[in-house]
Amino acid sequence: MNACVDLRSDTVTRPTAAMYEAMQRAPVGDDTYGEDPTVNALQARIAGMLGFEAAMFVSSGTQANLCAVLAHCGRGDEYIVGQMAHCYRWEAGGAAMFGGVQPQPLEHAEDGSLPLAAIAEAIKPDNEHFAVTRLLALENTLGGRCLPDAYLSAATVLARQHGLSTHLDGARLFNAATADAAASPKAAARRIAGHFDSVSVCFSKGLGAPVGSALCGSAAFIARARRVRKAAGGAMRQAGVLAAAALHALDHHVERLAEDHQLARLLYEGVCDRPGVRAQAPQTNIVFLDLVERGQDTARALQQHLQARGILVSMLYGQLRLVTHRDVDEAGVLRVLDALREFLRR
Ligand SMILES: *Cc1c(COP(=O)(O)O)cnc(C)c1O
């Protein structure tokens, strides 16, 4: 049996030998005193790359979003967010649990955006009956889909006109940027981030670092976010060993995200014409397969069929999710396609 092909998520990527070397070489200090040179270098690097004054290194994307929402909003305030957004649905209610911040979730349009009219309608007037609406939080990519630049511009302008702050959950910002054929990934990431007051980015997904995310914003915003991080128990010490992995990822793993996108495309093209399979062409590194026409339990049966052949995929909302990343190569994807076709022939 070959090694397992793990398509459950791009979080499963392992550090490369070169990344381990960078971690071992990293100069470190006590980051809670602001004295870890590698953390400081990473924070300056990502802030500069995305066009912000300051950045803060944190242990996870969830913590980056928590610090962002609590630095933008006070108790009893609310943030407008998508029903399927990570910082509403997938973060254990942290903003409410720790910050007393109320989400105002909105349904997504077909393309993953939040309709401008729905945002405008959800912003509460200044009236003692209502929570104060403080923040619009968007996500890019969302389920692997990219929000168009014109939409990001219009939505953030609308938010600003109503005095709201804006946050982007950019866990996969560099995947969104890679999908933008008009610019280099780093230039595109900067342009996308430029619409927002704050942006979070994950190093631990497609970028392949073992741990870590960054939150970027103004110096005053990051100072508030650092207090939240401290209260959440997230201030670290010799975190430079982790920051070194993130720096290595920014140097060596951004441009190669295009390969993940090509492999996702190969997966999609290999199965999209099979009877009973509904799939949308992937814009980045995530393929969803909807098998409802073949009956309720088909997705579960296919997941088990794949697992028996050493292939792991996720089940989300009754669909199979296949995520490509740097630890899966073309041979792995071809193996997955063989196993998928074998099942779908039935
Ligand atoms: C993965 C992810 C996060 C953060 O996840 P952690 O596991 O906490 O690092 C946040 N937002 C989105 C959109 C994500 O995909």
mmCIF file of C-alpha atoms in Angstrom, residues 3-340:
data_model
loop_
_atom_site.group_PDB
_atom_site.id
_atom_site.type_symbol
_atom_site.label_atom_id
_atom_site.label_comp_id
_atom_site.label_asym_id
_atom_site.label_seq_id
_atom_site.Cartn_x
_atom_site.Cartn_y
_atom_site.Cartn_z
ATOM 1 C CA ALA A 3 1.364 6.214 1.683
ATOM 2 C CA CYS A 4 -1.975 7.745 2.545
ATOM 3 C CA VAL A 5 -3.269 10.601 0.360
ATOM 4 C CA ASP A 6 -4.793 13.048 2.826
ATOM 5 C CA LEU A 7 -7.158 15.528 1.167
ATOM 6 C CA ARG A 8 -9.161 16.381 4.297
ATOM 7 C CA SER A 9 -7.526 19.794 4.588
ATOM 8 C CA ASP A 10 -4.427 21.780 3.706
ATOM 9 C CA THR A 11 -3.745 21.964 7.469
ATOM 10 C CA VAL A 12 -2.224 18.461 7.324
ATOM 11 C CA THR A 13 0.946 19.681 5.599
ATOM 12 C CA ARG A 14 4.187 18.799 7.435
ATOM 13 C CA PRO A 15 7.252 21.031 7.721
ATOM 14 C CA THR A 16 9.882 20.382 5.033
ATOM 15 C CA ALA A 17 13.504 19.637 5.901
ATOM 16 C CA ALA A 18 14.446 23.193 4.854
ATOM 17 C CA MET A 19 11.717 24.597 7.101
ATOM 18 C CA TYR A 20 12.991 22.582 10.076
ATOM 19 C CA GLU A 21 16.465 23.968 9.399
ATOM 20 C CA ALA A 22 15.135 27.529 9.377
ATOM 21 C CA MET A 23 13.369 26.852 12.687
ATOM 22 C CA GLN A 24 16.533 25.491 14.234
ATOM 23 C CA ARG A 25 18.644 28.444 13.073
ATOM 24 C CA ALA A 26 16.141 31.099 14.249
ATOM 25 C CA PRO A 27 17.373 33.630 16.826
ATOM 26 C CA VAL A 28 14.824 33.785 19.651
ATOM 27 C CA GLY A 29 13.954 35.852 22.721
ATOM 28 C CA ASP A 30 10.971 36.429 25.004
ATOM 29 C CA ASP A 31 8.187 37.642 22.739
ATOM 30 C CA THR A 32 6.002 38.790 25.637
ATOM 31 C CA TYR A 33 8.784 41.361 26.251
ATOM 32 C CA GLY A 34 8.757 42.042 22.499
ATOM 33 C CA GLU A 35 12.292 40.612 22.355
ATOM 34 C CA ASP A 36 12.005 37.731 19.915
ATOM 35 C CA PRO A 37 13.832 38.929 16.792
ATOM 36 C CA THR A 38 12.291 36.273 14.550
ATOM 37 C CA VAL A 39 8.725 37.053 15.680
ATOM 38 C CA ASN A 40 9.463 40.755 15.197
ATOM 39 C CA ALA A 41 10.835 40.068 11.724
ATOM 40 C CA LEU A 42 7.778 38.022 10.763
ATOM 41 C CA GLN A 43 5.382 40.680 12.060
ATOM 42 C CA ALA A 44 7.215 43.438 10.165
ATOM 43 C CA ARG A 45 7.351 41.262 7.056
ATOM 44 C CA ILE A 46 3.671 40.341 6.850
ATOM 45 C CA ALA A 47 2.522 43.855 7.815
ATOM 46 C CA GLY A 48 4.750 45.375 5.128
ATOM 47 C CA MET A 49 3.745 42.770 2.545
ATOM 48 C CA LEU A 50 0.031 43.431 3.059
ATOM 49 C CA GLY A 51 0.351 47.206 3.520
ATOM 50 C CA PHE A 52 -0.393 47.573 7.249
ATOM 51 C CA GLU A 53 1.361 49.462 10.059
ATOM 52 C CA ALA A 54 1.590 46.490 12.402
ATOM 53 C CA ALA A 55 0.971 42.779 12.836
ATOM 54 C CA MET A 56 0.720 40.243 15.654
ATOM 55 C CA PHE A 57 1.756 36.577 15.471
ATOM 56 C CA VAL A 58 -0.785 34.211 17.052
ATOM 57 C CA SER A 59 -1.164 30.478 17.493
ATOM 58 C CA SER A 60 -4.167 29.972 15.210
ATOM 59 C CA GLY A 61 -6.554 31.583 12.774
ATOM 60 C CA THR A 62 -9.311 31.274 15.356
ATOM 61 C CA GLN A 63 -7.253 33.307 17.814
ATOM 62 C CA ALA A 64 -6.472 35.915 15.132
ATOM 63 C CA ASN A 65 -10.178 36.352 14.403
ATOM 64 C CA LEU A 66 -11.099 36.409 18.105
ATOM 65 C CA CYS A 67 -8.525 39.118 18.804
ATOM 66 C CA ALA A 68 -9.771 41.061 15.758
ATOM 67 C CA VAL A 69 -13.457 40.978 16.694
ATOM 68 C CA LEU A 70 -12.716 41.898 20.312
ATOM 69 C CA ALA A 71 -10.342 44.700 19.299
ATOM 70 C CA HIS A 72 -12.982 46.152 16.952
ATOM 71 C CA CYS A 73 -16.068 45.617 19.167
ATOM 72 C CA GLY A 74 -16.996 46.086 22.826
ATOM 73 C CA ARG A 75 -19.500 44.141 24.931
ATOM 74 C CA GLY A 76 -23.013 44.309 23.484
ATOM 75 C CA ASP A 77 -21.772 45.483 20.086
ATOM 76 C CA GLU A 78 -22.425 43.376 17.022
ATOM 77 C CA TYR A 79 -20.597 42.286 13.884
ATOM 78 C CA ILE A 80 -22.125 41.472 10.517
ATOM 79 C CA VAL A 81 -20.854 38.153 9.173
ATOM 80 C CA GLY A 82 -21.799 35.343 6.772
ATOM 81 C CA GLN A 83 -23.790 32.298 7.940
ATOM 82 C CA MET A 84 -20.973 30.046 6.727
ATOM 83 C CA ALA A 85 -18.102 32.279 7.849
ATOM 84 C CA HIS A 86 -15.430 30.658 9.993
ATOM 85 C CA CYS A 87 -15.548 33.499 12.543
ATOM 86 C CA TYR A 88 -19.267 32.932 13.033
ATOM 87 C CA ARG A 89 -19.880 29.217 12.572
ATOM 88 C CA TRP A 90 -16.579 27.454 13.234
ATOM 89 C CA GLU A 91 -15.012 29.241 16.200
ATOM 90 C CA ALA A 92 -17.089 27.899 19.090
ATOM 91 C CA GLY A 93 -18.897 31.220 19.582
ATOM 92 C CA GLY A 94 -15.685 32.769 20.933
ATOM 93 C CA ALA A 95 -16.700 36.383 20.248
ATOM 94 C CA ALA A 96 -19.836 35.892 22.366
ATOM 95 C CA MET A 97 -18.129 33.643 24.927
ATOM 96 C CA PHE A 98 -15.192 35.925 25.684
ATOM 97 C CA GLY A 99 -16.253 39.338 24.396
ATOM 98 C CA GLY A 100 -20.024 39.547 24.789
ATOM 99 C CA VAL A 101 -20.080 40.463 21.094
ATOM 100 C CA GLN A 102 -23.209 39.484 19.203
ATOM 101 C CA PRO A 103 -22.973 38.189 15.637
ATOM 102 C CA GLN A 104 -25.499 39.307 13.018
ATOM 103 C CA PRO A 105 -25.217 36.449 10.499
ATOM 104 C CA LEU A 106 -26.421 36.954 6.902
ATOM 105 C CA GLU A 107 -27.157 34.434 4.148
ATOM 106 C CA HIS A 108 -24.562 34.245 1.405
ATOM 107 C CA ALA A 109 -25.344 34.841 -2.243
ATOM 108 C CA GLU A 110 -24.533 32.033 -4.700
ATOM 109 C CA ASP A 111 -20.961 33.324 -5.143
ATOM 110 C CA GLY A 112 -20.311 33.451 -1.382
ATOM 111 C CA SER A 113 -20.668 37.227 -1.049
ATOM 112 C CA LEU A 114 -23.033 38.963 1.377
ATOM 113 C CA PRO A 115 -25.460 41.033 -0.726
ATOM 114 C CA LEU A 116 -24.881 44.771 -0.255
ATOM 115 C CA ALA A 117 -28.601 45.416 0.311
ATOM 116 C CA ALA A 118 -28.657 42.800 3.082
ATOM 117 C CA ILE A 119 -25.613 44.384 4.739
ATOM 118 C CA ALA A 120 -27.185 47.857 4.564
ATOM 119 C CA GLU A 121 -30.422 46.535 6.028
ATOM 120 C CA ALA A 122 -28.622 44.738 8.870
ATOM 121 C CA ILE A 123 -26.808 47.869 10.081
ATOM 122 C CA LYS A 124 -28.872 49.026 13.048
ATOM 123 C CA PRO A 125 -29.975 52.644 13.411
ATOM 124 C CA ASP A 126 -28.845 54.554 16.506
ATOM 125 C CA ASN A 127 -31.671 53.576 18.835
ATOM 126 C CA GLU A 128 -31.517 52.240 22.386
ATOM 127 C CA HIS A 129 -33.361 49.081 21.345
ATOM 128 C CA PHE A 130 -30.518 47.903 19.146
ATOM 129 C CA ALA A 131 -27.016 46.622 19.581
ATOM 130 C CA VAL A 132 -24.421 48.978 18.097
ATOM 131 C CA THR A 133 -23.262 47.560 14.747
ATOM 132 C CA ARG A 134 -19.481 47.993 14.719
ATOM 133 C CA LEU A 135 -17.919 45.641 12.229
ATOM 134 C CA LEU A 136 -18.320 43.945 8.863
ATOM 135 C CA ALA A 137 -16.346 40.664 8.729
ATOM 136 C CA LEU A 138 -15.810 39.008 5.326
ATOM 137 C CA GLU A 139 -13.897 35.866 4.360
ATOM 138 C CA ASN A 140 -11.714 35.243 1.277
ATOM 139 C CA THR A 141 -11.475 32.538 0.137
ATOM 140 C CA LEU A 142 -14.781 31.181 1.424
ATOM 141 C CA GLY A 143 -15.130 27.440 0.805
ATOM 142 C CA GLY A 144 -12.390 27.860 -1.800
ATOM 143 C CA ARG A 145 -14.269 30.616 -3.690
ATOM 144 C CA CYS A 146 -12.856 34.087 -4.283
ATOM 145 C CA LEU A 147 -14.804 37.277 -3.690
ATOM 146 C CA PRO A 148 -14.416 39.662 -6.671
ATOM 147 C CA ASP A 149 -12.371 42.783 -6.079
ATOM 148 C CA ALA A 150 -15.232 45.077 -7.117
ATOM 149 C CA TYR A 151 -17.402 43.437 -4.457
ATOM 150 C CA LEU A 152 -14.740 43.806 -1.730
ATOM 151 C CA SER A 153 -14.455 47.461 -2.652
ATOM 152 C CA ALA A 154 -18.219 48.117 -2.639
ATOM 153 C CA ALA A 155 -18.852 46.210 0.604
ATOM 154 C CA THR A 156 -16.062 47.917 2.543
ATOM 155 C CA VAL A 157 -17.042 51.375 1.213
ATOM 156 C CA LEU A 158 -20.622 50.708 2.324
ATOM 157 C CA ALA A 159 -19.427 49.622 5.787
ATOM 158 C CA ARG A 160 -17.263 52.725 6.138
ATOM 159 C CA GLN A 161 -20.111 55.028 5.085
ATOM 160 C CA HIS A 162 -22.008 53.678 8.103
ATOM 161 C CA GLY A 163 -19.055 54.047 10.467
ATOM 162 C CA LEU A 164 -18.292 50.317 10.616
ATOM 163 C CA SER A 165 -14.821 48.812 10.789
ATOM 164 C CA THR A 166 -13.928 46.044 8.360
ATOM 165 C CA HIS A 167 -12.125 42.744 8.946
ATOM 166 C CA LEU A 168 -11.061 40.104 6.431
ATOM 167 C CA ASP A 169 -10.656 36.512 7.526
ATOM 168 C CA GLY A 170 -7.923 35.759 5.022
ATOM 169 C CA ALA A 171 -6.955 32.333 6.338
ATOM 170 C CA ARG A 172 -6.458 31.433 2.653
ATOM 171 C CA LEU A 173 -5.731 34.974 1.419
ATOM 172 C CA PHE A 174 -2.745 33.774 -0.599
ATOM 173 C CA ASN A 175 -4.931 31.197 -2.366
ATOM 174 C CA ALA A 176 -7.351 33.993 -3.303
ATOM 175 C CA ALA A 177 -4.386 36.052 -4.471
ATOM 176 C CA THR A 178 -2.974 33.145 -6.499
ATOM 177 C CA ALA A 179 -6.295 32.776 -8.332
ATOM 178 C CA ASP A 180 -5.954 36.383 -9.500
ATOM 179 C CA ALA A 181 -4.231 35.925 -12.852
ATOM 180 C CA ALA A 182 -3.679 39.666 -13.321
ATOM 181 C CA ALA A 183 -1.056 40.098 -10.589
ATOM 182 C CA SER A 184 1.695 38.235 -8.761
ATOM 183 C CA PRO A 185 0.298 36.468 -5.670
ATOM 184 C CA LYS A 186 1.985 38.892 -3.253
ATOM 185 C CA ALA A 187 0.797 41.989 -5.157
ATOM 186 C CA ALA A 188 -2.723 40.570 -5.369
ATOM 187 C CA ALA A 189 -2.726 39.735 -1.643
ATOM 188 C CA ARG A 190 -1.770 43.325 -0.869
ATOM 189 C CA ARG A 191 -4.537 44.675 -3.099
ATOM 190 C CA ILE A 192 -7.193 42.414 -1.502
ATOM 191 C CA ALA A 193 -5.996 43.268 2.027
ATOM 192 C CA GLY A 194 -5.971 46.978 1.200
ATOM 193 C CA HIS A 195 -9.765 47.156 1.320
ATOM 194 C CA PHE A 196 -9.839 46.255 5.028
ATOM 195 C CA ASP A 197 -8.953 47.761 8.421
ATOM 196 C CA SER A 198 -7.658 44.378 9.596
ATOM 197 C CA VAL A 199 -6.749 41.054 8.000
ATOM 198 C CA SER A 200 -5.932 37.626 9.446
ATOM 199 C CA VAL A 201 -3.790 35.137 7.492
ATOM 200 C CA CYS A 202 -2.947 31.476 8.256
ATOM 201 C CA PHE A 203 0.574 30.148 7.779
ATOM 202 C CA SER A 204 -0.491 26.636 8.797
ATOM 203 C CA LYS A 205 -2.698 25.792 5.790
ATOM 204 C CA GLY A 206 -1.465 25.787 2.207
ATOM 205 C CA LEU A 207 1.644 27.732 3.205
ATOM 206 C CA GLY A 208 2.753 24.640 5.091
ATOM 207 C CA ALA A 209 3.984 25.999 8.445
ATOM 208 C CA PRO A 210 3.232 23.741 11.432
ATOM 209 C CA VAL A 211 1.565 26.478 13.537
ATOM 210 C CA GLY A 212 0.551 30.090 13.357
ATOM 211 C CA SER A 213 -1.397 32.981 11.923
ATOM 212 C CA ALA A 214 -0.978 36.732 11.802
ATOM 213 C CA LEU A 215 -3.388 39.558 12.432
ATOM 214 C CA CYS A 216 -2.567 42.834 10.643
ATOM 215 C CA GLY A 217 -3.910 46.351 11.204
ATOM 216 C CA SER A 218 -3.036 49.832 12.425
ATOM 217 C CA ALA A 219 -0.568 50.179 15.302
ATOM 218 C CA ALA A 220 -3.373 51.266 17.674
ATOM 219 C CA PHE A 221 -5.551 48.321 16.622
ATOM 220 C CA ILE A 222 -2.728 45.804 17.090
ATOM 221 C CA ALA A 223 -2.012 47.253 20.556
ATOM 222 C CA ARG A 224 -5.642 46.521 21.534
ATOM 223 C CA ALA A 225 -5.471 43.069 19.907
ATOM 224 C CA ARG A 226 -2.294 42.249 21.874
ATOM 225 C CA ARG A 227 -4.179 42.866 25.125
ATOM 226 C CA VAL A 228 -6.914 40.439 23.982
ATOM 227 C CA ARG A 229 -4.284 37.870 22.986
ATOM 228 C CA LYS A 230 -2.721 38.166 26.459
ATOM 229 C CA ALA A 231 -6.112 37.721 28.155
ATOM 230 C CA ALA A 232 -6.799 34.683 25.945
ATOM 231 C CA GLY A 233 -3.549 33.101 27.158
ATOM 232 C CA GLY A 234 -2.072 33.445 23.698
ATOM 233 C CA ALA A 235 1.051 35.509 24.447
ATOM 234 C CA MET A 236 4.042 33.269 23.755
ATOM 235 C CA ARG A 237 7.734 33.292 24.717
ATOM 236 C CA GLN A 238 10.450 31.945 22.359
ATOM 237 C CA ALA A 239 7.910 31.806 19.546
ATOM 238 C CA GLY A 240 10.636 32.568 17.018
ATOM 239 C CA VAL A 241 10.982 28.848 16.302
ATOM 240 C CA LEU A 242 7.420 28.984 14.951
ATOM 241 C CA ALA A 243 7.755 32.393 13.321
ATOM 242 C CA ALA A 244 10.813 31.092 11.446
ATOM 243 C CA ALA A 245 8.621 28.432 9.822
ATOM 244 C CA ALA A 246 6.121 31.117 8.787
ATOM 245 C CA LEU A 247 8.885 33.319 7.351
ATOM 246 C CA HIS A 248 10.245 30.336 5.437
ATOM 247 C CA ALA A 249 6.723 29.682 4.100
ATOM 248 C CA LEU A 250 6.379 33.301 2.909
ATOM 249 C CA ASP A 251 9.743 33.014 1.137
ATOM 250 C CA HIS A 252 9.282 29.586 -0.429
ATOM 251 C CA HIS A 253 5.666 28.403 -0.425
ATOM 252 C CA VAL A 254 3.545 31.263 -1.799
ATOM 253 C CA GLU A 255 4.302 30.985 -5.505
ATOM 254 C CA ARG A 256 3.846 27.203 -5.451
ATOM 255 C CA LEU A 257 0.171 27.478 -4.357
ATOM 256 C CA ALA A 258 -0.594 27.608 -8.102
ATOM 257 C CA GLU A 259 0.408 23.911 -8.268
ATOM 258 C CA ASP A 260 -2.256 23.053 -5.662
ATOM 259 C CA HIS A 261 -4.820 24.906 -7.740
ATOM 260 C CA GLN A 262 -3.812 22.973 -10.878
ATOM 261 C CA LEU A 263 -4.176 19.660 -9.037
ATOM 262 C CA ALA A 264 -7.618 20.677 -7.749
ATOM 263 C CA ARG A 265 -8.556 21.430 -11.356
ATOM 264 C CA LEU A 266 -7.249 17.998 -12.436
ATOM 265 C CA LEU A 267 -9.385 16.322 -9.748
ATOM 266 C CA TYR A 268 -12.468 18.255 -10.788
ATOM 267 C CA GLU A 269 -12.012 17.576 -14.492
ATOM 268 C CA GLY A 270 -11.545 13.882 -13.827
ATOM 269 C CA VAL A 271 -14.917 13.429 -12.122
ATOM 270 C CA CYS A 272 -17.228 16.314 -13.078
ATOM 271 C CA ASP A 273 -18.691 14.452 -16.072
ATOM 272 C CA ARG A 274 -19.562 11.272 -14.148
ATOM 273 C CA PRO A 275 -23.306 10.602 -13.838
ATOM 274 C CA GLY A 276 -24.848 11.808 -10.579
ATOM 275 C CA VAL A 277 -21.890 14.009 -9.653
ATOM 276 C CA ARG A 278 -22.425 17.712 -9.200
ATOM 277 C CA ALA A 279 -19.321 19.836 -8.743
ATOM 278 C CA GLN A 280 -18.283 23.405 -9.416
ATOM 279 C CA ALA A 281 -14.992 24.153 -11.109
ATOM 280 C CA PRO A 282 -12.558 25.013 -8.292
ATOM 281 C CA GLN A 283 -11.205 28.564 -8.204
ATOM 282 C CA THR A 284 -8.445 27.592 -5.748
ATOM 283 C CA ASN A 285 -7.463 24.357 -3.928
ATOM 284 C CA ILE A 286 -10.846 23.032 -2.742
ATOM 285 C CA VAL A 287 -13.189 20.708 -4.664
ATOM 286 C CA PHE A 288 -16.682 19.871 -3.381
ATOM 287 C CA LEU A 289 -18.465 16.810 -4.760
ATOM 288 C CA ASP A 290 -22.230 16.678 -4.383
ATOM 289 C CA LEU A 291 -23.644 13.174 -4.934
ATOM 290 C CA VAL A 292 -27.250 13.764 -3.825
ATOM 291 C CA GLU A 293 -28.675 12.490 -7.106
ATOM 292 C CA ARG A 294 -27.172 9.086 -6.306
ATOM 293 C CA GLY A 295 -28.992 8.920 -2.973
ATOM 294 C CA GLN A 296 -28.575 10.114 0.593
ATOM 295 C CA ASP A 297 -25.855 7.752 1.753
ATOM 296 C CA THR A 298 -23.673 7.802 -1.341
ATOM 297 C CA ALA A 299 -21.261 10.438 -0.068
ATOM 298 C CA ARG A 300 -20.611 8.453 3.110
ATOM 299 C CA ALA A 301 -20.152 5.238 1.105
ATOM 300 C CA LEU A 302 -17.691 6.954 -1.238
ATOM 301 C CA GLN A 303 -15.763 8.376 1.716
ATOM 302 C CA GLN A 304 -15.424 4.815 3.069
ATOM 303 C CA HIS A 305 -14.476 3.435 -0.347
ATOM 304 C CA LEU A 306 -11.674 5.994 -0.541
ATOM 305 C CA GLN A 307 -10.554 5.386 3.018
ATOM 306 C CA ALA A 308 -10.185 1.667 2.312
ATOM 307 C CA ARG A 309 -7.728 2.704 -0.440
ATOM 308 C CA GLY A 310 -5.703 4.987 1.817
ATOM 309 C CA ILE A 311 -7.387 8.222 0.706
ATOM 310 C CA LEU A 312 -8.847 10.604 3.254
ATOM 311 C CA VAL A 313 -11.474 13.241 2.416
ATOM 312 C CA SER A 314 -13.879 15.337 4.529
ATOM 313 C CA MET A 315 -17.672 15.250 4.682
ATOM 314 C CA LEU A 316 -19.148 18.722 5.001
ATOM 315 C CA TYR A 317 -22.864 19.448 4.747
ATOM 316 C CA GLY A 318 -23.444 16.119 3.007
ATOM 317 C CA GLN A 319 -20.781 16.809 0.376
ATOM 318 C CA LEU A 320 -17.273 15.465 0.032
ATOM 319 C CA ARG A 321 -14.525 18.062 0.334
ATOM 320 C CA LEU A 322 -11.136 17.433 -1.281
ATOM 321 C CA VAL A 323 -8.369 19.907 -0.528
ATOM 322 C CA THR A 324 -5.059 19.886 -2.413
ATOM 323 C CA HIS A 325 -1.816 21.021 -0.774
ATOM 324 C CA ARG A 326 1.964 20.707 -0.937
ATOM 325 C CA ASP A 327 2.029 17.177 0.527
ATOM 326 C CA VAL A 328 -0.062 15.767 -2.354
ATOM 327 C CA ASP A 329 1.496 15.385 -5.805
ATOM 328 C CA GLU A 330 0.102 14.559 -9.215
ATOM 329 C CA ALA A 331 0.628 10.816 -8.707
ATOM 330 C CA GLY A 332 -1.468 11.060 -5.532
ATOM 331 C CA VAL A 333 -4.239 12.911 -7.349
ATOM 332 C CA LEU A 334 -4.247 10.341 -10.170
ATOM 333 C CA ARG A 335 -4.593 7.613 -7.557
ATOM 334 C CA VAL A 336 -7.576 9.466 -6.073
ATOM 335 C CA LEU A 337 -9.128 9.791 -9.534
ATOM 336 C CA ASP A 338 -8.770 6.049 -10.155
ATOM 337 C CA ALA A 339 -10.496 5.280 -6.859
ATOM 338 C CA LEU A 340 -13.250 7.844 -7.520
#
